[in-house]
PDB file of C-alpha atoms in Angstrom:
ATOM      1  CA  UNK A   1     103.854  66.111  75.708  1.00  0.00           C
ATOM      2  CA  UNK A   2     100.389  65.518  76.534  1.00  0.00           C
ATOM      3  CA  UNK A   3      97.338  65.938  74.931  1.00  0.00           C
ATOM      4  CA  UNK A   4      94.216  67.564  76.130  1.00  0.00           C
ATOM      5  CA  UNK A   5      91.021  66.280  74.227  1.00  0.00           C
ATOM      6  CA  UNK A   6      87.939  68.857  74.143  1.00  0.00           C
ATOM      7  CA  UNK A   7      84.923  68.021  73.081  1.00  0.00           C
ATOM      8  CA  UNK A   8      83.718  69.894  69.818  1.00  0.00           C
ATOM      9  CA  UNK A   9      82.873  73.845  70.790  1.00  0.00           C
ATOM     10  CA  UNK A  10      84.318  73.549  74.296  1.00  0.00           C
ATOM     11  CA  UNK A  11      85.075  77.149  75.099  1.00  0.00           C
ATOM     12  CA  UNK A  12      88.973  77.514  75.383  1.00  0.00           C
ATOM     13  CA  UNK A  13      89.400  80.773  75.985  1.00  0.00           C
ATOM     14  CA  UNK A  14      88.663  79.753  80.134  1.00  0.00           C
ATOM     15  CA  UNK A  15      90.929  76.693  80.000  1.00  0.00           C
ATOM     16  CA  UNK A  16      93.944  79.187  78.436  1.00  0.00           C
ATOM     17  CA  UNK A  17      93.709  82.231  80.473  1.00  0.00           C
ATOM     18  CA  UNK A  18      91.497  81.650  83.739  1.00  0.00           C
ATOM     19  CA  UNK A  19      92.282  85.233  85.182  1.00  0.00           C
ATOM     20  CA  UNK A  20      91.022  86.974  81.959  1.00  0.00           C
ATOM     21  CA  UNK A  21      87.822  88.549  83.531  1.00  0.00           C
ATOM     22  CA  UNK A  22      89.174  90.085  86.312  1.00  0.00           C
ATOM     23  CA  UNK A  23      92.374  91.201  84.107  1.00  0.00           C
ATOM     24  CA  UNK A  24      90.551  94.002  83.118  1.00  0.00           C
ATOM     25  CA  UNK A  25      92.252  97.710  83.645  1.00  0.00           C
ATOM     26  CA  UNK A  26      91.116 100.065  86.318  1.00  0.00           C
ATOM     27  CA  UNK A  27      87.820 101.501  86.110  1.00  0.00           C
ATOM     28  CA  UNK A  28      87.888 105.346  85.810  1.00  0.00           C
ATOM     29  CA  UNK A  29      86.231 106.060  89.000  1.00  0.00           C
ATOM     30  CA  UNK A  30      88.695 103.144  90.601  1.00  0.00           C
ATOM     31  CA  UNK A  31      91.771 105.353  89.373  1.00  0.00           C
ATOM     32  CA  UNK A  32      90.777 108.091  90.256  1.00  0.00           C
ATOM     33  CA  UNK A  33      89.932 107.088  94.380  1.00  0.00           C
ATOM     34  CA  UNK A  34      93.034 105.221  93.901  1.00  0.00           C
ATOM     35  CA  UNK A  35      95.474 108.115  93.022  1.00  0.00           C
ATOM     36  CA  UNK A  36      93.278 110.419  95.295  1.00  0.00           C
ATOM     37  CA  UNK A  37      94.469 108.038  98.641  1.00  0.00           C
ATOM     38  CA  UNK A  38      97.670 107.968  97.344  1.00  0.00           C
ATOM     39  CA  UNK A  39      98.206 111.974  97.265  1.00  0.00           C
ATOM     40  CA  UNK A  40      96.401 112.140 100.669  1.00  0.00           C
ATOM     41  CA  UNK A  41      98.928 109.410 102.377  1.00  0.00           C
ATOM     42  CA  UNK A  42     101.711 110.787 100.861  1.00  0.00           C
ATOM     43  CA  UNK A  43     100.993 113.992 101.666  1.00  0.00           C
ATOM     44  CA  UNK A  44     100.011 113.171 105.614  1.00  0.00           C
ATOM     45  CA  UNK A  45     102.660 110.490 106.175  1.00  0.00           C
ATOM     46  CA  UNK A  46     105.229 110.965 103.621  1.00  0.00           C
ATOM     47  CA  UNK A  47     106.009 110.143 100.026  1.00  0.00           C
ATOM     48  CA  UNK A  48     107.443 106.952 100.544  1.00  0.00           C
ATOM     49  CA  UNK A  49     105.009 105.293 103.064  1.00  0.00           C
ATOM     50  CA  UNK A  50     102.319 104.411 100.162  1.00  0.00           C
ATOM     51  CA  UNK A  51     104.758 102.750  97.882  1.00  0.00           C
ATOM     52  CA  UNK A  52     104.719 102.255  94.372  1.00  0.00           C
ATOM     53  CA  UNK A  53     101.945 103.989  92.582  1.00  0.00           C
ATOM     54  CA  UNK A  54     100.234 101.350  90.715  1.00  0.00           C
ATOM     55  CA  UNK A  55      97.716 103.506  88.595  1.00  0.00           C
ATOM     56  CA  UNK A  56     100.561 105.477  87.034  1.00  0.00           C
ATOM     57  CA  UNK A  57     103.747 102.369  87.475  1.00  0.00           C
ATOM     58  CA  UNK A  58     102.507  99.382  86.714  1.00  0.00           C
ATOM     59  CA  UNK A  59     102.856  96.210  89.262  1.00  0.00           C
ATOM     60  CA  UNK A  60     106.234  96.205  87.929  1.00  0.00           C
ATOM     61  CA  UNK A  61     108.338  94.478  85.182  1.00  0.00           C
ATOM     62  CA  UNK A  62     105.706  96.752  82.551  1.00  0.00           C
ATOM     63  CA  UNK A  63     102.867  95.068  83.743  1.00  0.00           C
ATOM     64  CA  UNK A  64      99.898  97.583  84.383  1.00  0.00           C
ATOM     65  CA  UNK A  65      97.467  97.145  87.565  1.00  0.00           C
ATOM     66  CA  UNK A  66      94.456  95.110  87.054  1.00  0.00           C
ATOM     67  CA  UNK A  67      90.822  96.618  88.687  1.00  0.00           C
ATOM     68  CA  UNK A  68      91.195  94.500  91.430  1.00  0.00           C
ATOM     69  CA  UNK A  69      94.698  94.989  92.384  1.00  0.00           C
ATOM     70  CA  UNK A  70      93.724  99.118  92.210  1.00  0.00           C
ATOM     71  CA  UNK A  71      90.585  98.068  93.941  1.00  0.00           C
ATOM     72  CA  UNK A  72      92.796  96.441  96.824  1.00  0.00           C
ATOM     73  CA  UNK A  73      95.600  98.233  97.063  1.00  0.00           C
ATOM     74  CA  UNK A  74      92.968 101.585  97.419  1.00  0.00           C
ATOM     75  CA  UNK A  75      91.399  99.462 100.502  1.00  0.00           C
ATOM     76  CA  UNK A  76      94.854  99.149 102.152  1.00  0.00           C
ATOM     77  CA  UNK A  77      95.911 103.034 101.241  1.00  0.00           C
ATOM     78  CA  UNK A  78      92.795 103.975 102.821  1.00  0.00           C
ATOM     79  CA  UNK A  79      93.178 101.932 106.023  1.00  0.00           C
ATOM     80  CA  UNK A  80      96.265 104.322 106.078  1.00  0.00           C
ATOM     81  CA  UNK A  81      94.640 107.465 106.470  1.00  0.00           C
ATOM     82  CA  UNK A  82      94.040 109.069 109.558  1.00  0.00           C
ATOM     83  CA  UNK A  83      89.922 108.506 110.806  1.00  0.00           C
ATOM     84  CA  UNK A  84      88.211 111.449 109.742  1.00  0.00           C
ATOM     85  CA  UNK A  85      85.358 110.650 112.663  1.00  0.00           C
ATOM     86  CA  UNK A  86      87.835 109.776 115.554  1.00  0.00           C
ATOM     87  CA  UNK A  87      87.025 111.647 118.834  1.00  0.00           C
ATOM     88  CA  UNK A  88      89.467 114.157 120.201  1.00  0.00           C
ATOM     89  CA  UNK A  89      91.263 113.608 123.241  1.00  0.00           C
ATOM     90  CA  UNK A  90      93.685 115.571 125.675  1.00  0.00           C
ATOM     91  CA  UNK A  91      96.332 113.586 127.382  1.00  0.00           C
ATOM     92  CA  UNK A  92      96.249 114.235 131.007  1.00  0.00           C
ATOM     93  CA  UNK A  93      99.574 114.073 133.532  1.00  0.00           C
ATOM     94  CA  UNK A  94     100.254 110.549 134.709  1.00  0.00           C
ATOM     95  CA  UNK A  95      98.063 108.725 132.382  1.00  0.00           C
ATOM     96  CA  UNK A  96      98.742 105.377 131.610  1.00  0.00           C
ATOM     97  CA  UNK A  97      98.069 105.684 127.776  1.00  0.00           C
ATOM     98  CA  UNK A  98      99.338 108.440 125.507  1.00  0.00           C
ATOM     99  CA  UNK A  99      96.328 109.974 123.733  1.00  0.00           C
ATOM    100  CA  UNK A 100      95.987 112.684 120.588  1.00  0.00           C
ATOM    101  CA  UNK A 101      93.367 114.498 118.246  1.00  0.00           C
ATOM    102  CA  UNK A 102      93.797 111.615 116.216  1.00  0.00           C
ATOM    103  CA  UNK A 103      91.940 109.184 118.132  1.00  0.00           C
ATOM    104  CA  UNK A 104      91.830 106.089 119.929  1.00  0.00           C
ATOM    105  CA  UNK A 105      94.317 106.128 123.052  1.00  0.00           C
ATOM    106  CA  UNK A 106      97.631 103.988 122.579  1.00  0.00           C
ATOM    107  CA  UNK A 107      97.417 100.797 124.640  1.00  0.00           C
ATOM    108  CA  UNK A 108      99.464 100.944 128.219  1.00  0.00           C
ATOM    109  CA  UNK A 109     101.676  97.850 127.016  1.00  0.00           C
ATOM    110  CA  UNK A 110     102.885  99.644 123.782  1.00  0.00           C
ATOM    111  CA  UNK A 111     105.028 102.206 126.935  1.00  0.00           C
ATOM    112  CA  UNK A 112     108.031  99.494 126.796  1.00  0.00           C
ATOM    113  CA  UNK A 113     110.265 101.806 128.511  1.00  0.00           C
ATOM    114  CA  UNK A 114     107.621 102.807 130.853  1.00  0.00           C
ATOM    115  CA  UNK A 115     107.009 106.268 130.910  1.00  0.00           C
ATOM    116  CA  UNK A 116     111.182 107.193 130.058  1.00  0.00           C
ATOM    117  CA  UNK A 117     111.105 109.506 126.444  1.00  0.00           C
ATOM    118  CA  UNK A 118     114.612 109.375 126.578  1.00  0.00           C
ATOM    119  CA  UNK A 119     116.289 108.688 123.209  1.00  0.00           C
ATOM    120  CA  UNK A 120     120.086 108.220 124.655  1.00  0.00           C
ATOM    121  CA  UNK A 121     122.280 105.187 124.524  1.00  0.00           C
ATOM    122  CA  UNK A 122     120.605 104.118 128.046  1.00  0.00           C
ATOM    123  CA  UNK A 123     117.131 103.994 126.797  1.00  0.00           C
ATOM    124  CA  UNK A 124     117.958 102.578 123.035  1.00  0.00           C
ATOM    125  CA  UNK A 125     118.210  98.902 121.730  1.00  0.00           C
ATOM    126  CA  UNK A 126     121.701  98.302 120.154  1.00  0.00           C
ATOM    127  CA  UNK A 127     121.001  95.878 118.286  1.00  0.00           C
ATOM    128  CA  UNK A 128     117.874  96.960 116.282  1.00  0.00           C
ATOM    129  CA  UNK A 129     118.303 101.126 117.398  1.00  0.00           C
ATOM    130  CA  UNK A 130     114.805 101.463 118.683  1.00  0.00           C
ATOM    131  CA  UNK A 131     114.319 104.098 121.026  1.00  0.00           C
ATOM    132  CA  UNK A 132     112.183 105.865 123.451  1.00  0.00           C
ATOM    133  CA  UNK A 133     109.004 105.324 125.327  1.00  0.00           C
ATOM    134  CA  UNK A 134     107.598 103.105 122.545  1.00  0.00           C
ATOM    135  CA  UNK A 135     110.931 101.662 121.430  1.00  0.00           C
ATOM    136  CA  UNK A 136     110.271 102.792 117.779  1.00  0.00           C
ATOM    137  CA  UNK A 137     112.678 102.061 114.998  1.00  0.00           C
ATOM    138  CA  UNK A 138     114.448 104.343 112.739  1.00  0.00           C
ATOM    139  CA  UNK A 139     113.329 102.791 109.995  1.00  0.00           C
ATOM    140  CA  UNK A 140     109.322 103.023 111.367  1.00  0.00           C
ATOM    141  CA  UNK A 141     110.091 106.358 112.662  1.00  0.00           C
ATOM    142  CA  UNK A 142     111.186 107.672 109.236  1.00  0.00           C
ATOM    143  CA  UNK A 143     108.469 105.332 107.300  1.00  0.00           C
ATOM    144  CA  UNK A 144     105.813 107.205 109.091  1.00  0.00           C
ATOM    145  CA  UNK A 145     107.472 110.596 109.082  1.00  0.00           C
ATOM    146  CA  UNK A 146     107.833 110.851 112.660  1.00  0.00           C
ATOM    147  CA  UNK A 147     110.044 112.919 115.006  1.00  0.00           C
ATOM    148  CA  UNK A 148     111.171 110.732 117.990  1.00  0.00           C
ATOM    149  CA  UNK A 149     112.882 113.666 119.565  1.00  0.00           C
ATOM    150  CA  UNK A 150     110.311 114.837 122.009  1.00  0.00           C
ATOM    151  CA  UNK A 151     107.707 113.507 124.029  1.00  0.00           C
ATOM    152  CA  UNK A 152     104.958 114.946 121.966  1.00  0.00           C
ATOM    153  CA  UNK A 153     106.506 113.407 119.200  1.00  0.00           C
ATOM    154  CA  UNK A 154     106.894 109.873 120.293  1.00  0.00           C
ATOM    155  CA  UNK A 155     103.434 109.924 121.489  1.00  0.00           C
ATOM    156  CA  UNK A 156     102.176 111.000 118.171  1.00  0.00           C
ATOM    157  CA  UNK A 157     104.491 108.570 116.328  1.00  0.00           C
ATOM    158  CA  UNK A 158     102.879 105.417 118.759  1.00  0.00           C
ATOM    159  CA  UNK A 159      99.568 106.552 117.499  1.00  0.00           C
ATOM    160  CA  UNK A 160      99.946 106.646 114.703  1.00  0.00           C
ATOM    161  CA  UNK A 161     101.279 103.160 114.144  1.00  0.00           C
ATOM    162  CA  UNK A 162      98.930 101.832 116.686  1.00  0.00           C
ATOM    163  CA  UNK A 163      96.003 103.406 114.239  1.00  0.00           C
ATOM    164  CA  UNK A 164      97.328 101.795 111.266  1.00  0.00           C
ATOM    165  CA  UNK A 165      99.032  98.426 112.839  1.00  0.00           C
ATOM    166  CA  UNK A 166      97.120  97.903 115.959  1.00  0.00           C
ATOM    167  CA  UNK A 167      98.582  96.923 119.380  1.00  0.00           C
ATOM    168  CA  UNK A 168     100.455  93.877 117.761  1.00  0.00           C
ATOM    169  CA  UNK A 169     103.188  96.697 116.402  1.00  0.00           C
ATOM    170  CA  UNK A 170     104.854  95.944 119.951  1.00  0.00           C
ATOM    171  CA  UNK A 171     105.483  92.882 121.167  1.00  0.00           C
ATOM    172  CA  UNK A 172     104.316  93.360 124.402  1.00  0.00           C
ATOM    173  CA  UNK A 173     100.952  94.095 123.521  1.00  0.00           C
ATOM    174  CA  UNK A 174     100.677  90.376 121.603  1.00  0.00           C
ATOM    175  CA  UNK A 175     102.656  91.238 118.750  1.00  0.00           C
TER     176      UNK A 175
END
């Protein structure tokens, strides 16, 4: 075992617990945002897509949320909300890029099937079951709450993973 020598009134309490300070619980005002985002995402992209609540769970194994982690896990549900000041756009027939209300036009390279909706064996990966224009997932599809049935519904579902994960969500576009 070794010993650690301090000199006389050396403060311990920083040498013991380092993290203390920002160990603090979640402001009010921090909880409050926090559970706010979580209703709103749940509510707009399902109750499973924000996870674990962390104001009202804990982090897990009965430890509760620090500020911070509220403070950063509030960042990242609110980076999952749809842009309240996004312009609205129509798509128009034989446009390159799918468009919605909900803003910014999906990239050309996310269309890996081209412009084919079709969700039958022809037009669907066997191995990982993606399907359609975009070549979603099942799993994405359903973490997002989409409906890859129709055009109009893969072309909301792209957008809504190109708003939240960017173009790099398909591998095409440099993902």
């Amino acid at each position: 075992m070794q010993r650690i020598l301090l000199p006389a009134g050396a403060l311990v309490l920083a040498a013991v617990a380092p993290g203390v300070a920002s160990a603090k619980p979640p402001s009010t005002a921090h909880a409050r945002a926090y559970e706010r985002a979580y209703h709103q995402v749940a509510q707009h992209l399902g109750p499973r897509v924000p996870g674990r609540n962390i104001i009202r769970n804990g982090i897990g194994h009965g430890r509760r949320a620090t500020d911070a982690e509220s403070v950063r896990s509030l960042h990242v549900l609110q980076r999952m909300l749809p842009s309240r000041s996004a312009p609205t756009t129509t798509p128009t027939s034989g446009s390159s890029e799918a468009s919605s209300s909900a803003g910014a036009a999906v990239p050309a390279c996310a269309s890996e099937s081209g412009t084919d909706y079709s969700t039958g064996a022809s037009n669907t990966n066997a191995s990982s079951g993606a399907t359609g224009r975009y070549q979603i997932t099942p799993s994405t599809a359903a973490a997002y709450g989409c409906d890859l049935s129709t055009p109009a519904g893969q072309d909301a579902c792209a957008q809504l993973i190109y708003r939240h994960q960017g173009a790099g969500a398909w591998v095409g576009c440099g993902g």
